[in-house]
XYZ file of C-alpha atoms in Angstrom:
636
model
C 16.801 22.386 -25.913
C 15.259 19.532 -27.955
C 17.526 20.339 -31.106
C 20.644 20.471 -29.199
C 19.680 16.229 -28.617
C 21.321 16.286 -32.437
C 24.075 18.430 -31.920
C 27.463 16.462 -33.003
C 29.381 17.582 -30.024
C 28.681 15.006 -27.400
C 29.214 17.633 -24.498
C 26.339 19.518 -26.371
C 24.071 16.850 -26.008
C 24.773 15.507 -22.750
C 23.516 18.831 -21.567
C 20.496 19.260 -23.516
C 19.937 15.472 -22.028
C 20.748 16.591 -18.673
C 18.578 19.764 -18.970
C 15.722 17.948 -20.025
C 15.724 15.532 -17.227
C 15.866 18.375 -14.954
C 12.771 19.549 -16.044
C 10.797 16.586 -16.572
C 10.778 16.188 -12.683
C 7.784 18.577 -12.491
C 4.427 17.384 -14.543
C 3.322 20.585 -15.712
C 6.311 20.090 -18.203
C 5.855 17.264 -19.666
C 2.438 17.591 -21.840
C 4.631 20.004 -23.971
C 7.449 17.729 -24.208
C 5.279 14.511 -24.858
C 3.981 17.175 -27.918
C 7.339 17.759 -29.533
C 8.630 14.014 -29.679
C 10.500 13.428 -26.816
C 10.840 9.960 -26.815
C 12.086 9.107 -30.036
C 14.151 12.392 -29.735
C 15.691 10.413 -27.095
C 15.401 7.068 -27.856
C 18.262 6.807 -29.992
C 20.322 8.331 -27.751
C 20.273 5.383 -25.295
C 23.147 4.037 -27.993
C 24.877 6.947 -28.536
C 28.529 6.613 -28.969
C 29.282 8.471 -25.401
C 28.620 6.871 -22.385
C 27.898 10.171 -20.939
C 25.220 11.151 -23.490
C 23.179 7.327 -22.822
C 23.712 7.849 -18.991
C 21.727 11.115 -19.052
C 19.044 10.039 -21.961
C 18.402 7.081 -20.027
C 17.935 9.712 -16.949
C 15.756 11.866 -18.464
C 13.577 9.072 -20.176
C 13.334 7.489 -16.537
C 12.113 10.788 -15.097
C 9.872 11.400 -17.688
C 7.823 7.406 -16.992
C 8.091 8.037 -13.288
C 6.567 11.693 -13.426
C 4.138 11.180 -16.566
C 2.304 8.135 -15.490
C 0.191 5.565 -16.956
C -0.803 7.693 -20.215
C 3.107 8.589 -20.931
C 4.473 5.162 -20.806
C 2.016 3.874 -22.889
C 2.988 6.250 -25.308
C 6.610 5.471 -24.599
C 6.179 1.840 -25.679
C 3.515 2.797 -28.593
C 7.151 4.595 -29.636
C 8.658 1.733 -29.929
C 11.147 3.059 -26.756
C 11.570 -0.582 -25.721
C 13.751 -1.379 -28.676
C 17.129 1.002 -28.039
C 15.910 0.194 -24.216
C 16.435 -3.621 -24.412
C 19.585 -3.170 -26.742
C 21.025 -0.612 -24.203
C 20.687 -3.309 -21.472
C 22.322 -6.033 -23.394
C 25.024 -4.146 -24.039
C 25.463 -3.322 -20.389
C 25.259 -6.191 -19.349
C 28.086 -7.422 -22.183
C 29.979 -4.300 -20.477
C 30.090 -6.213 -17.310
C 30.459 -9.441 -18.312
C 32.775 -9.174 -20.879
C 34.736 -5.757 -19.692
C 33.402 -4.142 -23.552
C 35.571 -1.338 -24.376
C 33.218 0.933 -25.620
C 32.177 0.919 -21.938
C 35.156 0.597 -20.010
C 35.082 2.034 -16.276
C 36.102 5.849 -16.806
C 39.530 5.804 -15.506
C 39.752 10.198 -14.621
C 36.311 9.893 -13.294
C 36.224 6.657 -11.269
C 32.799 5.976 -12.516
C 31.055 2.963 -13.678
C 29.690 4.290 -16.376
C 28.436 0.680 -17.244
C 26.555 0.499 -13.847
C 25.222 4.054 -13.897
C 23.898 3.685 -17.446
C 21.961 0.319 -16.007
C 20.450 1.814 -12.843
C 18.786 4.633 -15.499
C 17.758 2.187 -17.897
C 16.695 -0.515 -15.303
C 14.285 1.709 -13.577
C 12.946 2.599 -16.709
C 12.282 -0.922 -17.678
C 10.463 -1.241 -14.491
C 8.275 1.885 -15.083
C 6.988 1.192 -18.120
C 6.314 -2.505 -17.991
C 4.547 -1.441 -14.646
C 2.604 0.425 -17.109
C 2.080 -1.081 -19.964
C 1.523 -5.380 -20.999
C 3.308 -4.369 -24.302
C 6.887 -3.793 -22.410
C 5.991 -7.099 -19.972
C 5.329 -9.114 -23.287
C 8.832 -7.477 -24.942
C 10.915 -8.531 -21.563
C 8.995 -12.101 -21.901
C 10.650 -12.605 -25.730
C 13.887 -10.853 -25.592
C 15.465 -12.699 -22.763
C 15.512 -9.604 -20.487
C 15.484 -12.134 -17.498
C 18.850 -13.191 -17.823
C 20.349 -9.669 -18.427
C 19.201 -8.174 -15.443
C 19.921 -11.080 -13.689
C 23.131 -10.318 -14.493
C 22.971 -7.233 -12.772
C 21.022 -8.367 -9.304
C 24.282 -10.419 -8.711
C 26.540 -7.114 -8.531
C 24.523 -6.617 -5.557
C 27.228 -6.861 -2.736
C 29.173 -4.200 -4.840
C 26.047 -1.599 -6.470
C 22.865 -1.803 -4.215
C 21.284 0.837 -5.941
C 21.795 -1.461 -9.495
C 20.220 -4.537 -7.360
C 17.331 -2.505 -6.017
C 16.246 -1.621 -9.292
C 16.444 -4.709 -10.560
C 14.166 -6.394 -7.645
C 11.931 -3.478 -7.971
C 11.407 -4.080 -11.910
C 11.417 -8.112 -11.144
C 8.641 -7.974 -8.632
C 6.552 -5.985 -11.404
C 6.859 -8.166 -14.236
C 6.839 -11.667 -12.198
C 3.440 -10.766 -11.465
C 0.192 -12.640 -12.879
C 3.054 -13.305 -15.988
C 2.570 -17.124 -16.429
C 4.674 -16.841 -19.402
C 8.067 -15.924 -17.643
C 7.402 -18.709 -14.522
C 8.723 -20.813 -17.375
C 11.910 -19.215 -17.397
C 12.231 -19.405 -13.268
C 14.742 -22.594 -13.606
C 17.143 -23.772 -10.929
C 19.710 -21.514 -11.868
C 17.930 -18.243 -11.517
C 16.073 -19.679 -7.759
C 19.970 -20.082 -6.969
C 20.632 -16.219 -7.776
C 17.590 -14.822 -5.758
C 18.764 -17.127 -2.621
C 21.836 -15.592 -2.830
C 20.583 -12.191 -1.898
C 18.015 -13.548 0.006
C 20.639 -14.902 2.305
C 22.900 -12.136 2.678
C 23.462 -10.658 5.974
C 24.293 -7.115 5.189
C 22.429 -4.887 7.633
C 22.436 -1.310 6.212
C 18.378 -0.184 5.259
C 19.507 -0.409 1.101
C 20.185 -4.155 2.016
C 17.125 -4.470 3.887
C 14.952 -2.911 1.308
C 16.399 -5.724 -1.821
C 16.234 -8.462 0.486
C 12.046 -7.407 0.955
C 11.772 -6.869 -2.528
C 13.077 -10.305 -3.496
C 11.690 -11.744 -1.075
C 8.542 -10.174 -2.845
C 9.735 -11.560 -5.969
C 10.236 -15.014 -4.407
C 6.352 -15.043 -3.251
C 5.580 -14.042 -6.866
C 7.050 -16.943 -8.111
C 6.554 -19.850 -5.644
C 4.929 -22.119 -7.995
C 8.199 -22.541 -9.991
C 9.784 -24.042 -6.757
C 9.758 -27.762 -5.829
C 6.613 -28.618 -4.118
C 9.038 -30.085 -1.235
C 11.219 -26.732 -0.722
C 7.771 -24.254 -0.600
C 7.140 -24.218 2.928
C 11.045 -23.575 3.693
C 11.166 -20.389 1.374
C 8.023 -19.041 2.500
C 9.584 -19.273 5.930
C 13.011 -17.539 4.306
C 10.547 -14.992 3.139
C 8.680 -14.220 6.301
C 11.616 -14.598 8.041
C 13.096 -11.782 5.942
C 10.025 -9.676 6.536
C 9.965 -10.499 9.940
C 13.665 -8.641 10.440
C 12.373 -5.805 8.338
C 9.641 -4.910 10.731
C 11.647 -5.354 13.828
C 13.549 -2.554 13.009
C 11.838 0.735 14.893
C 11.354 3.281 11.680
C 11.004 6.006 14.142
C 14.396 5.807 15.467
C 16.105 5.034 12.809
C 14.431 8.465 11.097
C 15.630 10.233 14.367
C 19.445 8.753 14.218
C 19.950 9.007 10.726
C 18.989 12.463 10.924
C 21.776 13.291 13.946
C 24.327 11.296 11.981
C 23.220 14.098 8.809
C 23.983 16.702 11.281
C 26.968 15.440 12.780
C 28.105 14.976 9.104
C 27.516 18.362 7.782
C 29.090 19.919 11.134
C 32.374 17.999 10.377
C 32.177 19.207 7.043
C 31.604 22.603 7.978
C 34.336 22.499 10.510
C 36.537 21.624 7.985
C 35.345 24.249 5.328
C 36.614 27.150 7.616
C 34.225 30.423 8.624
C 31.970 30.540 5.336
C 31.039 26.790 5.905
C 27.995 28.336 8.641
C 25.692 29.332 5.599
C 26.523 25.922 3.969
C 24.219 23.724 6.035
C 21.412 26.149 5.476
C 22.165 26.241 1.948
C 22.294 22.143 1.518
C 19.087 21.969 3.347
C 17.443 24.784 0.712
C 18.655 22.793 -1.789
C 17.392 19.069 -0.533
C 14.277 20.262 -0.019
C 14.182 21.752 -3.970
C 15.623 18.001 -4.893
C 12.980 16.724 -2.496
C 10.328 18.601 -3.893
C 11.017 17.569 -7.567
C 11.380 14.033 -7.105
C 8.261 13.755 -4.590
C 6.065 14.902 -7.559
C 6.735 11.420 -9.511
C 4.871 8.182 -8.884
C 7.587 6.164 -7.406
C 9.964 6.265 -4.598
C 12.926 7.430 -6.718
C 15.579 6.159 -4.010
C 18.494 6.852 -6.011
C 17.630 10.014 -7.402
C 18.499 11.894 -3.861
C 21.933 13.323 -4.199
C 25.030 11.874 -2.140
C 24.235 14.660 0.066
C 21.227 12.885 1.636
C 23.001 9.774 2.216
C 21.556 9.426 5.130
C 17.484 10.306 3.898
C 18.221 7.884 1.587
C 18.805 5.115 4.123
C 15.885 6.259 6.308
C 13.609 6.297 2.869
C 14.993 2.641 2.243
C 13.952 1.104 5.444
C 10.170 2.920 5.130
C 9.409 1.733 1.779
C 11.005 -1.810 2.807
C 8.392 -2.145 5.443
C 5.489 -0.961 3.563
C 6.355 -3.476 0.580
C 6.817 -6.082 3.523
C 3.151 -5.196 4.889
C 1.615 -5.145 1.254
C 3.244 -8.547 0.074
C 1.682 -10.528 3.402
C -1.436 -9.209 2.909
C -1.195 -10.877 -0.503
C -0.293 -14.089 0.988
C -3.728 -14.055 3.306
C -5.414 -12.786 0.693
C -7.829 -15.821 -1.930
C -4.731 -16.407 -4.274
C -7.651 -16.382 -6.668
C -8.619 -13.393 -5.444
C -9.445 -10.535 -8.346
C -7.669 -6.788 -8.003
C -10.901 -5.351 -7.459
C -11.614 -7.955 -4.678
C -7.735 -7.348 -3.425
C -8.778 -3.349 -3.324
C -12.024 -4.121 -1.349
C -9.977 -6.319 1.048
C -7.145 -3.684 1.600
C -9.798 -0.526 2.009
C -11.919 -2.072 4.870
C -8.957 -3.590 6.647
C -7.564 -4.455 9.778
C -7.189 -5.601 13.359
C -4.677 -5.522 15.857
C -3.434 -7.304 18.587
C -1.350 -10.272 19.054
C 0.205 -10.154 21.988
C 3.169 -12.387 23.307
C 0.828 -15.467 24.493
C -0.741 -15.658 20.695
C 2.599 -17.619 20.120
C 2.947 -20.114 23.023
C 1.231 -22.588 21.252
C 0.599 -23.669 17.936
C -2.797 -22.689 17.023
C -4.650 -24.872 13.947
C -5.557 -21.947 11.480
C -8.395 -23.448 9.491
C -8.815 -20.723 6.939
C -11.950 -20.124 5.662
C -10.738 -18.350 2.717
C -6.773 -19.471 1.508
C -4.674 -19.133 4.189
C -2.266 -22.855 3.830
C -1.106 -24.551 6.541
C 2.836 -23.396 5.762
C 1.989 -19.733 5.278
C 0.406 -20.091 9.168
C 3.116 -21.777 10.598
C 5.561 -19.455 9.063
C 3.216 -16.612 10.265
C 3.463 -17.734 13.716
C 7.024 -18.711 13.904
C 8.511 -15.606 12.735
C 6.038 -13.811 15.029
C 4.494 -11.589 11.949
C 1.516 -10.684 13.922
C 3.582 -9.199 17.192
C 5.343 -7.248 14.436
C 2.397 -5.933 12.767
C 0.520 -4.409 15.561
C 4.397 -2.652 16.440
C 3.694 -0.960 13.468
C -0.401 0.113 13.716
C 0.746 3.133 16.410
C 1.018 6.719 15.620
C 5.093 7.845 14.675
C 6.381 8.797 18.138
C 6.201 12.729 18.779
C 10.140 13.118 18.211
C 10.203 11.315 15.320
C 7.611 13.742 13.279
C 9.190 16.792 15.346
C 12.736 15.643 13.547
C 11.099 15.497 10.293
C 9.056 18.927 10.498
C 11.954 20.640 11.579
C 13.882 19.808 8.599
C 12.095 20.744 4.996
C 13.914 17.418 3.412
C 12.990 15.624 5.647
C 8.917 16.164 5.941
C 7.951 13.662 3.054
C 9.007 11.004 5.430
C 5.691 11.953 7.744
C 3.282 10.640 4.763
C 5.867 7.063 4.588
C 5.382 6.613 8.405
C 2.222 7.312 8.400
C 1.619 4.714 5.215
C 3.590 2.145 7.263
C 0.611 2.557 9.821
C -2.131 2.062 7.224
C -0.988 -0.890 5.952
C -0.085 -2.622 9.254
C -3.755 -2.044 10.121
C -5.202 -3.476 6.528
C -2.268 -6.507 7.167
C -3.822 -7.394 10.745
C -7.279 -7.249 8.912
C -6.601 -9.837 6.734
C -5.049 -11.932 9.445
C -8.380 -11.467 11.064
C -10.080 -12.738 8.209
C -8.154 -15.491 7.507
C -7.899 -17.021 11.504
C -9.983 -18.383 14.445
C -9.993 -17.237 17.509
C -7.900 -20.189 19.207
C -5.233 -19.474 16.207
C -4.874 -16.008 17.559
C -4.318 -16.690 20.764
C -8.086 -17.240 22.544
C -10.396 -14.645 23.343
C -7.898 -12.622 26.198
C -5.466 -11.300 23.165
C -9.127 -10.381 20.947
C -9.884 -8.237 23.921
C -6.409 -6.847 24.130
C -6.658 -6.421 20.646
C -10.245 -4.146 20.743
C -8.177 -1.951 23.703
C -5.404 -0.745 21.393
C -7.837 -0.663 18.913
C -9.309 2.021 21.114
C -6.532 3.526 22.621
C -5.061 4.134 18.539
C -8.630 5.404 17.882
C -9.436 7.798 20.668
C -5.970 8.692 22.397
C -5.277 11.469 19.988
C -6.143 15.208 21.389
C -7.956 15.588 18.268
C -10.233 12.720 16.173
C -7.634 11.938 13.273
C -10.091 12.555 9.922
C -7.147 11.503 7.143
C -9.285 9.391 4.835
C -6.961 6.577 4.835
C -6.606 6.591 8.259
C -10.164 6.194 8.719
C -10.406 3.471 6.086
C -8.156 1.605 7.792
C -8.782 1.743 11.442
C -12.681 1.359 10.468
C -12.042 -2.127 8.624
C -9.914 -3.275 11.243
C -12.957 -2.364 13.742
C -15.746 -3.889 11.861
C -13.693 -7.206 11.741
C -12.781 -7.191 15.025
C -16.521 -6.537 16.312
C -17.440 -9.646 13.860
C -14.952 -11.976 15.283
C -15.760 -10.799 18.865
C -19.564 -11.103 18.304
C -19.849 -14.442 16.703
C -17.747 -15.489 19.888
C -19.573 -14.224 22.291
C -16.660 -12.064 23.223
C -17.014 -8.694 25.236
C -15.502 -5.930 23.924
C -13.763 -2.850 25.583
C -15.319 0.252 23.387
C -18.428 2.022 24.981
C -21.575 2.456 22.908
C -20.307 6.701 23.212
C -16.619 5.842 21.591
C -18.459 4.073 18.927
C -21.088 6.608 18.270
C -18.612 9.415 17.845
C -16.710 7.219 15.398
C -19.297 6.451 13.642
C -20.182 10.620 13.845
C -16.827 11.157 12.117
C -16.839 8.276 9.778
C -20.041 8.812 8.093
C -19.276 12.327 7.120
C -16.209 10.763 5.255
C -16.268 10.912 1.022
C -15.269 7.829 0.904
C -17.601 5.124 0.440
C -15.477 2.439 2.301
C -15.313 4.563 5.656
C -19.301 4.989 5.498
C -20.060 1.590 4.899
C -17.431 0.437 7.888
C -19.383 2.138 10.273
C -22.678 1.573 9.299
C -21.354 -1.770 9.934
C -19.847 -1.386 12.698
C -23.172 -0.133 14.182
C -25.169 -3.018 13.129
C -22.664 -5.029 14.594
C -22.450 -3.365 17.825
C -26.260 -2.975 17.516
C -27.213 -6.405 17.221
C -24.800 -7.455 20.504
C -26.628 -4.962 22.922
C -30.251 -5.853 21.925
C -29.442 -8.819 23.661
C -28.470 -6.797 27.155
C -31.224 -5.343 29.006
C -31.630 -1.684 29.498
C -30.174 -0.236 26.180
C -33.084 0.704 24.639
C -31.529 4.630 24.723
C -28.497 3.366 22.974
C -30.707 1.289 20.457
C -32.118 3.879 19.968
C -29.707 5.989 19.233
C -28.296 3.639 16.729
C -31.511 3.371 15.109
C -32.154 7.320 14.078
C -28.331 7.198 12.900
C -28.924 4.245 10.205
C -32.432 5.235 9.433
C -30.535 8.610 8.407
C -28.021 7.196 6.749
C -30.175 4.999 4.861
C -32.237 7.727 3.905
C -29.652 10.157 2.841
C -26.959 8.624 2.012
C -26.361 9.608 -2.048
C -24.336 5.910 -2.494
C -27.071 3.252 -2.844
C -24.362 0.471 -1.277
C -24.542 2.678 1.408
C -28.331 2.558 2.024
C -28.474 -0.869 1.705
C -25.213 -1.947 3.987
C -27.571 0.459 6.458
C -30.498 -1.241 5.912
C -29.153 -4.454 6.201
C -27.658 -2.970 9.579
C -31.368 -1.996 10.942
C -32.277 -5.549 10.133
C -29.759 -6.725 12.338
C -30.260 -4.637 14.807
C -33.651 -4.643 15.426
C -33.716 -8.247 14.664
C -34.919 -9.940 17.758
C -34.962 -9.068 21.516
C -37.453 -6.948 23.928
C -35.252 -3.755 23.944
C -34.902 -3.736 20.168
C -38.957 -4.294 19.907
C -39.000 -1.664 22.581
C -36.802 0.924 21.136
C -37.927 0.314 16.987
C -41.409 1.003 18.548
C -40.358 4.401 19.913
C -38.025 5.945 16.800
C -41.374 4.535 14.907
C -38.992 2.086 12.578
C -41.729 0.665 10.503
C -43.242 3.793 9.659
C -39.804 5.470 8.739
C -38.858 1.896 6.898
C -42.527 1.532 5.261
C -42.347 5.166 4.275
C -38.530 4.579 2.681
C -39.564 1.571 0.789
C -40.935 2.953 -2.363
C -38.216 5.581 -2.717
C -35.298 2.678 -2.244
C -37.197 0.920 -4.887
C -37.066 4.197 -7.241
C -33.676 4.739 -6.400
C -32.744 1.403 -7.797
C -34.627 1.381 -10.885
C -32.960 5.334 -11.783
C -29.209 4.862 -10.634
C -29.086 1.225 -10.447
C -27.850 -0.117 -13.504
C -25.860 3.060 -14.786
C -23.551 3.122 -11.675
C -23.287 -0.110 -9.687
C -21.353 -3.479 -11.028
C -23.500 -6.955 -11.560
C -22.711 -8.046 -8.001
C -23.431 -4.656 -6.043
C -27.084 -4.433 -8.022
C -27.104 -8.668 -6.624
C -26.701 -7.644 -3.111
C -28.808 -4.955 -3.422
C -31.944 -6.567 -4.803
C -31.753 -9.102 -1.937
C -31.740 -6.008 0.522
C -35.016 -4.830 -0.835
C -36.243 -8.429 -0.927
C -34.915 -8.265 3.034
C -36.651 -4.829 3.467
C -39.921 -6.566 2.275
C -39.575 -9.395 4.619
C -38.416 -6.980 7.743
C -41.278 -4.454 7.085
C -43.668 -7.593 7.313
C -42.208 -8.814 10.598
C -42.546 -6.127 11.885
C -46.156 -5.859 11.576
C -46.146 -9.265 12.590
C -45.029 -7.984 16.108
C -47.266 -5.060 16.044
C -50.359 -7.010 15.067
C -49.825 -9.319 18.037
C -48.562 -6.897 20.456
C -52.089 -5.593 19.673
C -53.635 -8.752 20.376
C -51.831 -8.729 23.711
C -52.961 -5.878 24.381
């Protein structure tokens, strides 16, 4: 297939082009292709005299950084692929400024081949400087800006051209100080445009969240006195994307599929019955193939699945929505590695209608500005979020199990759910308890946090899931304890969490409920009569700390114990009768080894900090607790 790329008939290599891109959908292909010189097989085709033969090259080139990853595009750009790219898009973007003949609209076909050709190449502009700091530094120096620019503003006319474009804007506007530069009036003029457009269709809702997105990325390019106004135009946009109810949409798009192929059937004549079952067969192939890239290849779904294609829009609109506010609570200094920690113990729910009655004063202790707050509240972000933290509604997944095309939209809604939960989290994080409403929507907030947790028929054990709901808890418990705050889960619920969680691979989940415990812990050694329960939560992070094979694990479980068994008559009590300082006094010289033989080989500079002050703490506890024993004795 590779040699017909040089055939001279162009109809030759428009299907070797075509053939290949086929096949580059599924990654067990590519190694082999990446071997024989794909890309600068193809590369030059991007400028081939046909406008057939650069539509399809660009295809297959696209499918080939979306399915090969990090490692491919790299090699792409080593290749020097961002040469023919950035010519390609110049010249497309001459073809619809300047009506170019060489790529005139094909008249017999009806086709914008200009537009087609920049979809391809614009989504592969987007992979590879997702990838790769080479292709961000090329779009930087060549002006790429104002090209696709270009192309955003044909976005009342090609949504799929403007998506692409947003998509590949919010990628390289990121931490890319050189390009704010190039952020002039102008350009803030073009993004308002589509920020203000009114269009309500889920393609229109997903570009107005992604510029949005965009707009966020490049707020410091904006006069100081119009900030606060466009980050209320951008919550305000993300605002209307979450008010939309997923589920339903899912379920009506879905009837208005089957409605659609009926008529066609009806119209097809007494062979037309085997055609649904055939066009379902063949989404779910299409499905299938595309699902095994990286990205959310929108555009790649046939006409046939006009309708998926909507429903896939609106998903992946909220979950950029949810992803882009947790940036904006998030320490703007914040690193990615501190962003990843923030967004894997996340959460908390539950704003109810009176958390927006009154203007709270959100004094953040972290980043959170006064505008982003008052934007937060007045386009009622929080309300929205927890919407989204509940399970997809039975009918909804029913629809999608029932229909092989349609299943991959189970793992979207449930992704929506995850990152509502790490977005109410970081509001959590970043608020008082007066800015959330007062202590009646907190306790509102820790009983859906328990219905979501233990109103399923069976414990849900999906690892992100866990991670999520987990984070949400253990900052929830925080806020609640250091308020003095009841809260609605029984020592049991929590237990049996905690049971679940710790069994979890994931570090994250294990260390949430160790915390969570030590939390929880610490509260009821204040109440009389839970010495059982203290207990209880004593054996379980004496286990953990003794067992666990993550050192950060044993010490977020040590520093738990200390916590727990802190202060109070039922902690003294119940640390006397699980024989703490024995178990702890025993453990000490094996935490020690532990840290001197894994220690430096496997932990970063600020985990091996935090855990030489827990042995320094375990030194200090162990002595306290002699301290009591000593004058219990004396007592006695």
């Amino acid at each position: 297939v590779l040699e017909k790329l040089q055939h001279p008939n162009a109809d030759m290599r428009e299907f070797a082009c075509a053939n290949i891109s086929k096949m580059l959908q599924q990654q067990q292909t590519i190694p082999a292709f990446v071997q024989r010189d794909v890309v600068r097989r193809l590369g030059p085709l991007l400028l081939d005299p046909s406008v057939v033969v650069r539509e399809t090259a660009a295809g297959a080139l696209r499918n080939l950084s979306a399915c090969g990853g990090f490692e491919v595009c790299n090699d792409m750009v080593t290749k020097d692929i961002m040469t023919p790219l950035v010519a390609l898009l110049k010249e497309c973007r001459a073809g619809l400024v300047g009506n170019n003949s060489s790529l005139k609209e094909d008249k017999q076909t009806e086709k914008n081949h200009t537009e087609d050709i920049a979809i391809e190449a614009v989504n592969l502009l987007w992979n590879v400087c997702e990838c790769n700091s080479t292709a961000v530094s090329i779009f930087n120096k060549e002006g790429c800006l104002d090209v696709v620019l270009q192309y955003l503003k044909k976005f009342h006319t090609n949504v799929d051209l403007a998506i692409a474009v947003a998509s590949c804007l919010q990628t390289v506007t990121e931490d890319n100080p050189d390009l704010l530069s190039s952020f002039d009036a102008p350009v803030h003029q073009v993004l308002e445009m589509v920020m203000l457009s009114s269009e309500k269709d889920m393609d229109h809702i997903l570009l107005r969240t992604l510029v949005a997105g965009v707009a966020w990325n490049i707020k410091s390019t904006m006069p100081s006195g119009s900030q606060a106004g466009t980050i209320n135009a951008i919550l305000k946009i993300f605002s209307d994307c979450l008010a939309v109810d997923a589920g339903e949409v899912v379920v009506q798009m879905k009837e208005a599929e089957t409605e659609r192929l009926k008529t066609s059937v009806e119209g097809n004549g007494v062979n037309g019955g085997s055609s649904i079952h055939v066009d379902e067969d063949s989404m779910e192939e299409e499905t299938g193939q595309i699902t095994q890239g990286e990205k959310d290849l929108l555009d790649l779904l046939p006409r046939s699945q006009q309708e998926l294609k909507q429903a896939s829009a609106l998903l992946l609109a909220q979950q950029t929505a949810l992803e882009i506010i947790v940036n904006m609570c998030c320490n703007e200094d914040a690193s990615d590695e501190e962003w990843e920690e923030l967004s894997s113990s996340d959460e908390s729910d539950a704003f109810l209608d009176n958390s927006y009655e009154e203007e709270g004063k959100l004094l953040s202790p972290l980043c959170l500005s006064a505008e982003i707050h008052t934007a937060l509240v007045n386009q009622l972000i929080p309300k929205k979020i927890l919407e989204k933290t509940v399970f997809p509604s039975g009918v909804t997944l029913d629809v999608c199990m029932q229909h092989p095309s349609w299943k991959p939209l189970i793992k979207k809604l449930n992704m929506i759910q995850y990152r509502a939960l790490t977005c109410l989290h970081s509001i959590l994080l970043v608020s008082d308890v007066d800015s959330l409403g007062g202590s009646s929507v907190l306790q509102s907030l820790s009983q859906h946090l328990s219905q979501l947790i233990f109103s399923q028929p069976e414990f849900p054990k999906e690892v992100e899931f866990l991670e999520a709901v987990t984070s949400a808890l253990r900052a929830l418990l925080q806020m609640l304890a250091s308020n003095n705050i009841p809260q609605s889960m029984t020592p049991e619920q929590l237990m049996s969490l905690c049971d679940t969680g710790i069994q979890s691979t994931n570090i994250s989940v294990r260390i949430n409920v160790v915390s969570i415990l030590g939390i929880a812990g610490s509260v009821l050694a204040k109440v009389e009569g839970t010495t059982e329960t203290l207990k209880n939560i004593g054996k379980f992070l004496l286990n953990v700390a003794t067992r666990d094979p993550s050192l950060v694990v044993v010490g977020e479980a040590l520093d738990a114990l200390f916590d727990v068994f802190a202060d109070g008559k039922e902690a003294e009590r119940a640390a006397e009768e699980i024989k703490l300082l024995y178990a702890l006094k025993e453990f000490q010289p094996v935490f020690k080894s532990r840290m001197r033989k894994e220690g430096r080989g496997q932990y970063n500079t600020e985990q091996l900090c935090v855990l030489d002050n827990v042995k320094l703490n375990l030194r200090r506890f162990i002595a306290y607790q002699e301290a009591l024993h000593r004058k219990k004795k004396v007592l006695e």
